[in-house]
């Protein structure tokens, strides 16, 4: 009995000790216990990170730079640059430190050598005294590719056995197959239209995750238990996983060797009989080598059809039990291994199986499986609650989830990690030696040097929590002297009984302030890093920063538009003028102002306008949409000629535009080589003309826009309810006092006067409804509203609403600036009896709203007011809003 009592006592002590050491071993911690600490930013397309044992972080940028963030100083610098081919998705793509890095200083990089047009390469380099030794390069593996296409992949990771993994995409364009599976076997087409030559080809390294063992002298050996044993005919022994489209980010479980990866999927938005399923992104797990389906299956082994691109005939659906690759472009085995389904899969729309993942754009990535015991016993180590859980993230949807699996490594549950924290295009993540999580964020815009890109460290606080720091300023650039008002608004301490102090450093002669919201004047030109450190009463501190550029005032560009600044009202001619002023440049000639006016047809996505400092190029955006950059770079030759060369060739040819329009529509070969370029008969003439205008404008910028700084413009296209005109004026100054040039762009968007309520810019207490392809807004409670941004009421005398009150009684108020702002118009009390006698007995009817004369320009709110019951089953409905002069 004493033996059992003693055992019980020991168990109790161990149990109590465990709870004291980790009170969050089984209890989910509140988000406020995590602090996201900004470390560095303003990267040019950051790709991957490696966190070193001393807290320093290596960052690679796609254009070839290796950067080092030094934890001790907070300084980030370029410590090496590779000469890479940077077009499309190539460049410097992957990085992994050697498992014995602290002793041998070996760093592995996967990149596209500019001198090698048909391959990408893994090389090992020495990283000594915080510098990359380019002369130390040792080649490990070359991968033959189709230069300048797509889905390059490039992630590099080591497992616990010293094996190096490389993820490679299918190197195939999705655009010539209507965003279904690219299996075009026609021999007169570019090879990058058939992923059966790569992902479906067991004798090709592309469309796969490779596993190799690097040798000290260079090259590699093959580990045991890859997909195909060494010597198997028509196979490559380096392959561990086959059948990938774009396995962009992956990780290896340090405890059991399981491989997890995110698969970036195809873009079809709907299933189509005879072609196949809609597109899905995937999270996959492999407990052993295998074939994962592409280009024959996607998601839960949803099967594509064998489609004959020459005849347009759908032959049969592929069988996941025994997929067959009969493509003439295949050099591998014909009968492939059985296809494995995805662990998690989700389309653009809301997923039936995984609705918590949301909807919209998608770009799935897999982070690490966390084990608390693998890391130092530090104050910032993540709690045991997350032990054994997989971290996944999505580059487009800006979320991070943790996934729990069953004992058989099947999906069990998932939950959002830090849902109240914003992540701007998470690109890579890695746990550090101390158990904190480093996150690399790409920033808002694709293929851009984003100001909001950044490196962050997420730390956990078991007891006292660090303050959460917010920093902002009313100005971050301007001429010297520059007075800036800084704000710490939003800064808080999650421990509400803590007192906090503020320490501002202005990066100038040791200037500091202890105020919450100080003002500071920068007397001399320069770039200043302004840092705010907030410390609580326990001594815990957190920091944030921003840059202020002094010495060059941004130009001011204005557009004086003779008509309404939000709407066009039919075919009419509008007078306009533009002006630009700049403090440093002096008088600006009107000819230096770039003016463009473009009509964009319905369906154009404003998100694709690109970086905020760039003038919207309609033609280039249509080129991006059509996938033309898979074969043509702006300045780098690919499958076809680069656009700069084309522009130079035809710069002085008066017939160039008509000729190039025909070439795009009909295709051809022989002008720039023997490669046959396919025609694009599916593109309409308006888009092709704007694409050609963009190309010709590269060598002759004046060809892009012959618009004078002042003149008149005739509105002609008015029939498309979703079409709009974009009026743009821009001027880039010459830079001053060592500060680079600043471009200012002013835009007016002129839209059709008939606006769908469904397209509202904001809603509260209201919901978008789309039953049976009918789109409208339901007001579900009194005081609910919808908002339209940036509307001009000049010349507007009436707004007509298309409504269906149902069983409700209430009215719509139109207010300026906010839901309780100035009233500019309102309906009478409306109910089902309000329908005019001239309207049909059922369905929608129109209600006019007289508008007070006003020159108001800003946000407009449509507020539903009712004293009667309104709920989700008994709603007031609004479909269309018509603005009238």
mmCIF file of C-alpha atoms in Angstrom, residues 25-153:
data_model
loop_
_atom_site.group_PDB
_atom_site.id
_atom_site.type_symbol
_atom_site.label_atom_id
_atom_site.label_comp_id
_atom_site.label_asym_id
_atom_site.label_seq_id
_atom_site.Cartn_x
_atom_site.Cartn_y
_atom_site.Cartn_z
ATOM 1 C CA UNK A 25 -0.468 23.128 -21.767
ATOM 2 C CA UNK A 26 -4.107 22.315 -22.541
ATOM 3 C CA UNK A 27 -5.850 25.690 -22.185
ATOM 4 C CA UNK A 28 -5.924 27.969 -25.217
ATOM 5 C CA UNK A 29 -4.202 31.262 -24.330
ATOM 6 C CA UNK A 30 -5.876 34.583 -25.062
ATOM 7 C CA UNK A 31 -4.550 36.344 -28.156
ATOM 8 C CA UNK A 32 -3.383 39.241 -25.991
ATOM 9 C CA UNK A 33 -0.646 36.966 -24.638
ATOM 10 C CA UNK A 34 1.027 37.066 -28.049
ATOM 11 C CA UNK A 35 2.893 40.151 -29.224
ATOM 12 C CA UNK A 36 3.780 40.751 -32.867
ATOM 13 C CA UNK A 37 7.061 42.682 -32.830
ATOM 14 C CA UNK A 38 8.186 44.482 -36.036
ATOM 15 C CA UNK A 39 11.879 43.978 -36.763
ATOM 16 C CA UNK A 40 12.573 45.162 -40.319
ATOM 17 C CA UNK A 41 10.715 46.159 -43.467
ATOM 18 C CA UNK A 42 10.628 47.648 -46.957
ATOM 19 C CA UNK A 43 11.812 44.466 -48.688
ATOM 20 C CA UNK A 44 11.846 43.935 -52.445
ATOM 21 C CA UNK A 45 9.837 40.717 -52.847
ATOM 22 C CA UNK A 46 11.076 38.783 -49.804
ATOM 23 C CA UNK A 47 10.950 35.006 -50.238
ATOM 24 C CA UNK A 48 12.362 32.950 -47.346
ATOM 25 C CA UNK A 49 14.029 33.397 -43.971
ATOM 26 C CA UNK A 50 16.476 31.509 -41.779
ATOM 27 C CA UNK A 51 16.603 32.389 -38.082
ATOM 28 C CA UNK A 52 20.082 31.947 -36.624
ATOM 29 C CA UNK A 53 20.800 30.826 -33.074
ATOM 30 C CA UNK A 54 21.885 34.324 -32.008
ATOM 31 C CA UNK A 55 18.560 35.859 -33.109
ATOM 32 C CA UNK A 56 19.882 37.274 -36.380
ATOM 33 C CA UNK A 57 17.740 36.543 -39.427
ATOM 34 C CA UNK A 58 18.752 35.928 -43.036
ATOM 35 C CA UNK A 59 16.238 37.079 -45.671
ATOM 36 C CA UNK A 60 16.373 36.452 -49.408
ATOM 37 C CA UNK A 61 14.729 38.713 -51.981
ATOM 38 C CA UNK A 62 13.635 37.363 -55.343
ATOM 39 C CA UNK A 63 15.789 39.813 -57.288
ATOM 40 C CA UNK A 64 18.959 38.306 -55.829
ATOM 41 C CA UNK A 65 19.751 40.036 -52.546
ATOM 42 C CA UNK A 66 20.602 38.227 -49.327
ATOM 43 C CA UNK A 67 19.885 40.472 -46.338
ATOM 44 C CA UNK A 68 20.822 40.124 -42.691
ATOM 45 C CA UNK A 69 18.777 41.470 -39.799
ATOM 46 C CA UNK A 70 21.017 41.799 -36.735
ATOM 47 C CA UNK A 71 19.115 41.401 -33.484
ATOM 48 C CA UNK A 72 21.642 43.274 -31.360
ATOM 49 C CA UNK A 73 21.511 46.498 -33.395
ATOM 50 C CA UNK A 74 18.170 46.182 -35.190
ATOM 51 C CA UNK A 75 20.019 46.983 -38.418
ATOM 52 C CA UNK A 76 19.295 45.286 -41.757
ATOM 53 C CA UNK A 77 21.845 45.251 -44.579
ATOM 54 C CA UNK A 78 22.630 43.508 -47.867
ATOM 55 C CA UNK A 79 25.278 40.842 -47.213
ATOM 56 C CA UNK A 80 25.356 39.211 -50.644
ATOM 57 C CA UNK A 81 23.864 39.457 -54.119
ATOM 58 C CA UNK A 82 23.435 36.723 -56.718
ATOM 59 C CA UNK A 83 23.138 37.513 -60.428
ATOM 60 C CA UNK A 84 19.736 35.988 -61.175
ATOM 61 C CA UNK A 85 17.115 35.890 -63.900
ATOM 62 C CA UNK A 86 14.297 37.766 -62.122
ATOM 63 C CA UNK A 87 11.365 37.543 -64.509
ATOM 64 C CA UNK A 88 8.039 35.832 -63.821
ATOM 65 C CA UNK A 89 8.492 33.683 -60.705
ATOM 66 C CA UNK A 90 12.211 32.969 -61.137
ATOM 67 C CA UNK A 91 15.071 34.653 -59.299
ATOM 68 C CA UNK A 92 16.451 33.824 -55.862
ATOM 69 C CA UNK A 93 13.736 31.509 -54.629
ATOM 70 C CA UNK A 94 14.894 29.289 -51.773
ATOM 71 C CA UNK A 95 17.281 29.197 -48.826
ATOM 72 C CA UNK A 96 18.209 26.690 -46.124
ATOM 73 C CA UNK A 97 21.005 26.734 -43.592
ATOM 74 C CA UNK A 98 22.967 23.529 -43.086
ATOM 75 C CA UNK A 99 21.911 21.510 -40.010
ATOM 76 C CA UNK A 100 25.465 22.079 -38.724
ATOM 77 C CA UNK A 101 25.490 25.760 -39.714
ATOM 78 C CA UNK A 102 26.887 26.998 -36.394
ATOM 79 C CA UNK A 103 30.087 25.040 -37.142
ATOM 80 C CA UNK A 104 30.442 24.964 -40.944
ATOM 81 C CA UNK A 105 28.633 28.225 -41.957
ATOM 82 C CA UNK A 106 27.126 26.537 -45.023
ATOM 83 C CA UNK A 107 24.114 28.145 -46.681
ATOM 84 C CA UNK A 108 22.141 26.544 -49.529
ATOM 85 C CA UNK A 109 20.420 28.741 -52.123
ATOM 86 C CA UNK A 110 18.074 27.820 -54.985
ATOM 87 C CA UNK A 111 18.205 30.355 -57.789
ATOM 88 C CA UNK A 112 17.876 31.013 -61.527
ATOM 89 C CA UNK A 113 21.399 31.735 -62.876
ATOM 90 C CA UNK A 114 21.254 34.540 -65.411
ATOM 91 C CA UNK A 115 23.991 32.750 -67.391
ATOM 92 C CA UNK A 116 22.031 29.477 -67.659
ATOM 93 C CA UNK A 117 18.839 29.917 -69.726
ATOM 94 C CA UNK A 118 17.505 26.393 -69.265
ATOM 95 C CA UNK A 119 18.100 25.520 -65.616
ATOM 96 C CA UNK A 120 17.664 26.508 -61.983
ATOM 97 C CA UNK A 121 20.256 25.510 -59.398
ATOM 98 C CA UNK A 122 20.886 24.590 -55.778
ATOM 99 C CA UNK A 123 24.330 25.751 -54.666
ATOM 100 C CA UNK A 124 26.093 25.806 -51.332
ATOM 101 C CA UNK A 125 27.912 28.944 -50.169
ATOM 102 C CA UNK A 126 30.028 29.888 -47.175
ATOM 103 C CA UNK A 127 28.519 32.589 -44.964
ATOM 104 C CA UNK A 128 31.480 33.990 -43.062
ATOM 105 C CA UNK A 129 31.734 37.127 -40.910
ATOM 106 C CA UNK A 130 28.218 38.116 -41.963
ATOM 107 C CA UNK A 131 29.014 38.030 -45.679
ATOM 108 C CA UNK A 132 28.064 35.583 -48.439
ATOM 109 C CA UNK A 133 31.242 34.350 -50.136
ATOM 110 C CA UNK A 134 30.267 34.082 -53.806
ATOM 111 C CA UNK A 135 33.608 32.479 -54.653
ATOM 112 C CA UNK A 136 32.808 29.559 -52.343
ATOM 113 C CA UNK A 137 29.935 28.308 -54.523
ATOM 114 C CA UNK A 138 29.607 24.524 -54.739
ATOM 115 C CA UNK A 139 26.918 23.248 -57.116
ATOM 116 C CA UNK A 140 24.615 20.622 -55.585
ATOM 117 C CA UNK A 141 21.814 20.120 -58.128
ATOM 118 C CA UNK A 142 20.714 21.567 -61.470
ATOM 119 C CA UNK A 143 17.054 21.399 -62.529
ATOM 120 C CA UNK A 144 16.167 21.722 -66.216
ATOM 121 C CA UNK A 145 13.305 24.167 -66.690
ATOM 122 C CA UNK A 146 11.399 26.093 -69.359
ATOM 123 C CA UNK A 147 12.802 29.538 -68.622
ATOM 124 C CA UNK A 148 10.332 32.327 -68.015
ATOM 125 C CA UNK A 149 7.167 30.376 -67.409
ATOM 126 C CA UNK A 150 5.508 29.902 -64.093
ATOM 127 C CA UNK A 151 5.121 27.924 -60.880
ATOM 128 C CA UNK A 152 8.832 27.850 -60.125
ATOM 129 C CA UNK A 153 8.367 26.845 -56.481
#
